[in-house]
Short mmCIF file of C-alpha atoms in Angstrom, two decimals:
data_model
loop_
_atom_site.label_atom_id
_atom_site.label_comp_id
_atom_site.label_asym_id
_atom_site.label_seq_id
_atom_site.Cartn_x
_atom_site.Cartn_y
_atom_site.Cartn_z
CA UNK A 203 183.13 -68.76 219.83
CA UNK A 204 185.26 -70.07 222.32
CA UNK A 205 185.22 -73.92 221.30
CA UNK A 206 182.47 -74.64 223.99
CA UNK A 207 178.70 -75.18 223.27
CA UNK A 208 176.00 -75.91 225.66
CA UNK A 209 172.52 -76.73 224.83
CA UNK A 210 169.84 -75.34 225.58
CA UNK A 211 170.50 -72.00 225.94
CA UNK A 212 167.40 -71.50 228.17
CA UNK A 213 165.45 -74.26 229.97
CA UNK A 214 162.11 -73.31 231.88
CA UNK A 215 161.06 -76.62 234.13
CA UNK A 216 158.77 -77.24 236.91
CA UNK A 217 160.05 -78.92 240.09
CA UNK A 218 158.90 -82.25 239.43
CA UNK A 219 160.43 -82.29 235.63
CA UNK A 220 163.53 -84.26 235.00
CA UNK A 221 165.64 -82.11 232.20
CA UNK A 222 169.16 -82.59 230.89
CA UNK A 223 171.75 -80.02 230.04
CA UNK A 224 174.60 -80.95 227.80
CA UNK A 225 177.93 -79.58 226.91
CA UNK A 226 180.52 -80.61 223.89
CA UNK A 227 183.74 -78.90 223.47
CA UNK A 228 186.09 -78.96 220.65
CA UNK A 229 189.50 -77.66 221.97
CA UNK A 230 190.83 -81.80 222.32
CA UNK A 231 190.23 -81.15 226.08
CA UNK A 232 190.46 -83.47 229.19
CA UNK A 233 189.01 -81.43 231.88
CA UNK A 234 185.05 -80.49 231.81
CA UNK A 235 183.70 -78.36 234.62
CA UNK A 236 179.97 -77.59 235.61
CA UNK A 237 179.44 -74.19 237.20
CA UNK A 238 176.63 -72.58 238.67
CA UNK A 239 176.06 -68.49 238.18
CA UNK A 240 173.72 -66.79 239.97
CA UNK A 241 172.84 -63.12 239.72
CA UNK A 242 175.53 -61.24 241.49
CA UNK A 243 177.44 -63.86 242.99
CA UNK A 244 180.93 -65.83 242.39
CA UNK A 245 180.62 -68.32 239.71
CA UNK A 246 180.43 -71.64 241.86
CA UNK A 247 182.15 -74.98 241.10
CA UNK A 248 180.21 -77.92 240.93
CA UNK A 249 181.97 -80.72 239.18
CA UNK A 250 185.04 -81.66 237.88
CA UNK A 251 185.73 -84.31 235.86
CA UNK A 252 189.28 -85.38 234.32
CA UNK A 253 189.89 -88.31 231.58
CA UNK A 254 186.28 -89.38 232.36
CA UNK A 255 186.41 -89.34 235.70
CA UNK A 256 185.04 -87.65 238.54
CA UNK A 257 187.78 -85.64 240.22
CA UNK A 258 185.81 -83.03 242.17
CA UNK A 259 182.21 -83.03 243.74
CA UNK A 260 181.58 -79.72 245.77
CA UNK A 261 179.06 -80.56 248.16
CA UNK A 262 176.05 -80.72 245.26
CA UNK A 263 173.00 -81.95 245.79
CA UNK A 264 171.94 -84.99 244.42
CA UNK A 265 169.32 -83.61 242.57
CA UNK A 266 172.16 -82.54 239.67
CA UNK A 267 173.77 -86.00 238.85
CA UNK A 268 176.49 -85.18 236.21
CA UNK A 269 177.86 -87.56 233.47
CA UNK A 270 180.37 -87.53 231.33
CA UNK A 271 180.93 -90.38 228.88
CA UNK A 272 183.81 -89.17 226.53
CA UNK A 273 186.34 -86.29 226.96
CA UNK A 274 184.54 -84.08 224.28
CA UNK A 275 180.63 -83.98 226.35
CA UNK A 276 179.48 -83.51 229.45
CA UNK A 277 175.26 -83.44 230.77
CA UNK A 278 174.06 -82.55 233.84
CA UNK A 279 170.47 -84.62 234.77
CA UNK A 280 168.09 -82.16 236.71
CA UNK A 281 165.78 -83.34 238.72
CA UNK A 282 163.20 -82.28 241.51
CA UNK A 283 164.73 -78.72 241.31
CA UNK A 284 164.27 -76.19 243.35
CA UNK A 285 163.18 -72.32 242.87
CA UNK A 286 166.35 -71.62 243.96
CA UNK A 287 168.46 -73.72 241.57
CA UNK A 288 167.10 -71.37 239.07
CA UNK A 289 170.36 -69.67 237.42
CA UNK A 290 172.72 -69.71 234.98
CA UNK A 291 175.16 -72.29 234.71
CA UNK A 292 177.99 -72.85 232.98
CA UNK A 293 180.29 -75.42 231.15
CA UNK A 294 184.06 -75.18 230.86
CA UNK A 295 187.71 -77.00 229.58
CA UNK A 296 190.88 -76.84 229.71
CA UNK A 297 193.26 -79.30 228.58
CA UNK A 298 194.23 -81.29 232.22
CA UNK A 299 193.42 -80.68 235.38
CA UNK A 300 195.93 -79.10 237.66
CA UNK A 301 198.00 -78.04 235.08
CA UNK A 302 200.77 -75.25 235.61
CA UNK A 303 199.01 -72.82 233.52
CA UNK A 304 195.63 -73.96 232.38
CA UNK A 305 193.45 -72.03 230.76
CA UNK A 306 189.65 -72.56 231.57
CA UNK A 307 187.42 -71.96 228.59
CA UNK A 308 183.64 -71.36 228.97
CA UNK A 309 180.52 -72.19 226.95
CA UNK A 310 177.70 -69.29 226.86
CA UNK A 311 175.66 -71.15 229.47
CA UNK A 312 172.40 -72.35 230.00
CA UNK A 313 169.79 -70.06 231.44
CA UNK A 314 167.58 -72.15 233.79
CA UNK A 315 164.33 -71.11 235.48
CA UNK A 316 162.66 -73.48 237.92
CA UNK A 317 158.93 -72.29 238.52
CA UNK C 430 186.95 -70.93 252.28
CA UNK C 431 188.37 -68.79 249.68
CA UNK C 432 187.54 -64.94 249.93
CA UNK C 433 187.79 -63.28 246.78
CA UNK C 434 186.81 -59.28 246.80
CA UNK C 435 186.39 -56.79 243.70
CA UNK C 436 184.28 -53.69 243.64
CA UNK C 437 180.94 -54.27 242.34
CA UNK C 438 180.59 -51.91 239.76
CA UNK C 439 182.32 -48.88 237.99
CA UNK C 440 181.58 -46.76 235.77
CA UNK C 441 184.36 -44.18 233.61
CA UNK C 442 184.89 -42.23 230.26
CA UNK C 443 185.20 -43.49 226.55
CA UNK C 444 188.60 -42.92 226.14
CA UNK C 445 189.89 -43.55 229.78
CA UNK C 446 191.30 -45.90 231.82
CA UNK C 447 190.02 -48.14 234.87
CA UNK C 448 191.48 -50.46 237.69
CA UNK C 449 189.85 -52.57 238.31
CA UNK C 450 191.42 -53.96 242.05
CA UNK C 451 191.13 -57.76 243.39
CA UNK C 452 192.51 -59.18 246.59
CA UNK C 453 192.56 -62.63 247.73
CA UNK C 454 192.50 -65.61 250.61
CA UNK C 455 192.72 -68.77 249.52
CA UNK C 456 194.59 -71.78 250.80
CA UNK C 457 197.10 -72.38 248.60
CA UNK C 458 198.22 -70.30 245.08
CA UNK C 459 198.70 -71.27 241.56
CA UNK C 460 197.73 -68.18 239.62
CA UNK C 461 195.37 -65.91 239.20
CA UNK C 462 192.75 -65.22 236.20
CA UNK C 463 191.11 -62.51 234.55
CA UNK C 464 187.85 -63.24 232.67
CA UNK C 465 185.81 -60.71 230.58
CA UNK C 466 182.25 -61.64 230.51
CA UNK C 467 179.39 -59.72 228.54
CA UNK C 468 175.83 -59.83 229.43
CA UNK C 469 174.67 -63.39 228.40
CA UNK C 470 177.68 -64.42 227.18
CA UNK C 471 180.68 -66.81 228.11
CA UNK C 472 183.20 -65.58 230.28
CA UNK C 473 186.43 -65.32 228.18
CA UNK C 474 190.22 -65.66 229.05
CA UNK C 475 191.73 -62.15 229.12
CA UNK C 476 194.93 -62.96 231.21
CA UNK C 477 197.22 -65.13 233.89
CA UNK C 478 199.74 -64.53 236.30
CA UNK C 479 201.54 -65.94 238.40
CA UNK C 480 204.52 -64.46 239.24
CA UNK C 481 205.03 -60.88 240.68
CA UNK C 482 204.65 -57.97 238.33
CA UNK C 483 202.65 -56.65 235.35
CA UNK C 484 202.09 -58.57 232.30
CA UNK C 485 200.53 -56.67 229.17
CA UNK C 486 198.62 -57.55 226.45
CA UNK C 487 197.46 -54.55 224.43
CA UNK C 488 194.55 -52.23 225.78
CA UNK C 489 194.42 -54.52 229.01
CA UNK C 490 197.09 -55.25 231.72
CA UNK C 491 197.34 -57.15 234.72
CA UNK C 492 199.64 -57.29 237.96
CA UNK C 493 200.27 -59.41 240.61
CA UNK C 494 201.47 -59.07 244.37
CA UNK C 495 201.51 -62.30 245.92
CA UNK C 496 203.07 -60.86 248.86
CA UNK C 497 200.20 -58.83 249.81
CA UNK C 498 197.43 -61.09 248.25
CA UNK C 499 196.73 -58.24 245.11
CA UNK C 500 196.16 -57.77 241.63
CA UNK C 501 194.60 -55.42 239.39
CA UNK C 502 193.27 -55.26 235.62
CA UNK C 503 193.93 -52.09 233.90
CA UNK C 504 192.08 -51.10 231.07
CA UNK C 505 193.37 -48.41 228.78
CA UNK C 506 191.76 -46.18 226.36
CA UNK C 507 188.34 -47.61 226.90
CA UNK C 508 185.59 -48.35 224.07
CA UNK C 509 182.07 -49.06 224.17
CA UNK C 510 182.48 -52.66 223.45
CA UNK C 511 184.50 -52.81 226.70
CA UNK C 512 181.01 -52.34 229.01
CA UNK C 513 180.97 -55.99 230.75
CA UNK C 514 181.40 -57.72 233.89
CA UNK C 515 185.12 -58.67 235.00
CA UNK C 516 185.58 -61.41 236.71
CA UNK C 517 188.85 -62.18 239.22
CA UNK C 518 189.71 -65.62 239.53
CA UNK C 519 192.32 -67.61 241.89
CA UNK C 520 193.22 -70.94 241.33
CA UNK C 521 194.41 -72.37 245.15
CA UNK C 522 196.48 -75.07 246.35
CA UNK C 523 194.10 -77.92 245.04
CA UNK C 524 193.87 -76.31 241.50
CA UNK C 525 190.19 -74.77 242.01
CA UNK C 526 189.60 -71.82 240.85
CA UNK C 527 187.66 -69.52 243.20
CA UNK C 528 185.77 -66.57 241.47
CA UNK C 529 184.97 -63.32 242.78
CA UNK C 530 181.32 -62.16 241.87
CA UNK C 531 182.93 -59.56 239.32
CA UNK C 532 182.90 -55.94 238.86
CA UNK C 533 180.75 -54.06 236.11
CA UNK C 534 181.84 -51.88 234.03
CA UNK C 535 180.37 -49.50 232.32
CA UNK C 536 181.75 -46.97 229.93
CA UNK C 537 179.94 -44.35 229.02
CA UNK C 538 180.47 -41.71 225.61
#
């Protein structure tokens, strides 16, 4: 248990579904991160968000729209996914952003298949 | 872009000990992570560093040359429970961490 739950833990959707994956963490943390896993590649960031707000946005599509409207939870809205999209992805804290030494801590994931 | 490279896999002996190399580009430097991640499981923290040298921590150690863009995790007398995916991690000028797309081990008996 690292203080970082994500729900659900596996998502099957078609391509015209709209689906919503959420994360809560209970470290006290500012920072929430989405990250995107697929099968033997680098763990990719998506978003960043600090205090609430929207720090980082790294080239996404809009077809993930993230929200976050308190420190402790974070969703990301899926819709009109792609095959491609289909892959783990991740949810993390830490206690700021751009701290000297902060410490990223990650939820088990979600396991998403788009069909 | 950031260029992160570790082996892809390696395999050694219960009982033994693996490197487990990384070596980095990235714009900008403001540590470097290690992660241990089992199969369908969350990555977790295993250690930092950012100055030059080896930090230890138990079974696992990591060290740092910033000079030539290097680090390694070292894993002593291995276990079972040890089989995962590591995953090197550098956090650049901007305070992103990059990820490299992490070596598997596996130990076998």
């Amino acid at each position: 248990e690292t203080g970082v739950t994500q729900t659900p833990r596996h998502l099957v959707m078609g391509m015209t579904n709209k689906k919503s994956l959420k994360c809560e963490q209970h470290l006290g943390h500012n920072a929430m991160y989405w990250y995107k896993q697929s099968a033997k590649k680098p763990l990719e960031l998506m978003f960043v968000y600090n205090f609430k707000e929207q720090t980082e946005n790294n080239s996404v599509p809009s077809r993930f729209s993230p929200e976050c409207p308190n420190s402790s939870h974070l969703f990301l809205h899926l819709h009109t996914l792609q095959p491609e999209d289909s892959a783990l992805y991740l949810c993390a804290s830490s206690q700021d952003w751009g701290g000297y030494q902060e410490t990223q801590y990650f939820g088990p994931g979600t396991r998403l298949l788009v069909l | 872009g950031q260029n992160i490279d570790q082996p892809t896999e390696m395999t050694a002996t219960e009982g033994a000990i693996v490197q487990i190399n990384c070596t980095y580009q990235t714009s900008g430097f403001n540590g470097l992570f290690w992660y241990q991640q089992h199969a369908g499981e969350a990555p977790t923290f295993l250690s930092y560093n950012v100055l030059d040298g080896l930090e230890e921590k138990g079974r696992f150690s990591s060290f740092l040359s910033r000079s030539k863009g290097y680090s390694y995790l070292l894993l002593k007398e291995l276990q079972m429970k040890d089989s995962a995916s590591y995953l090197c991690a550098v956090r650049d000028g901007d305070y992103k961490l990059s990820f490299g797309a992490g070596t598997t081990v596996t130990v076998r008996a």
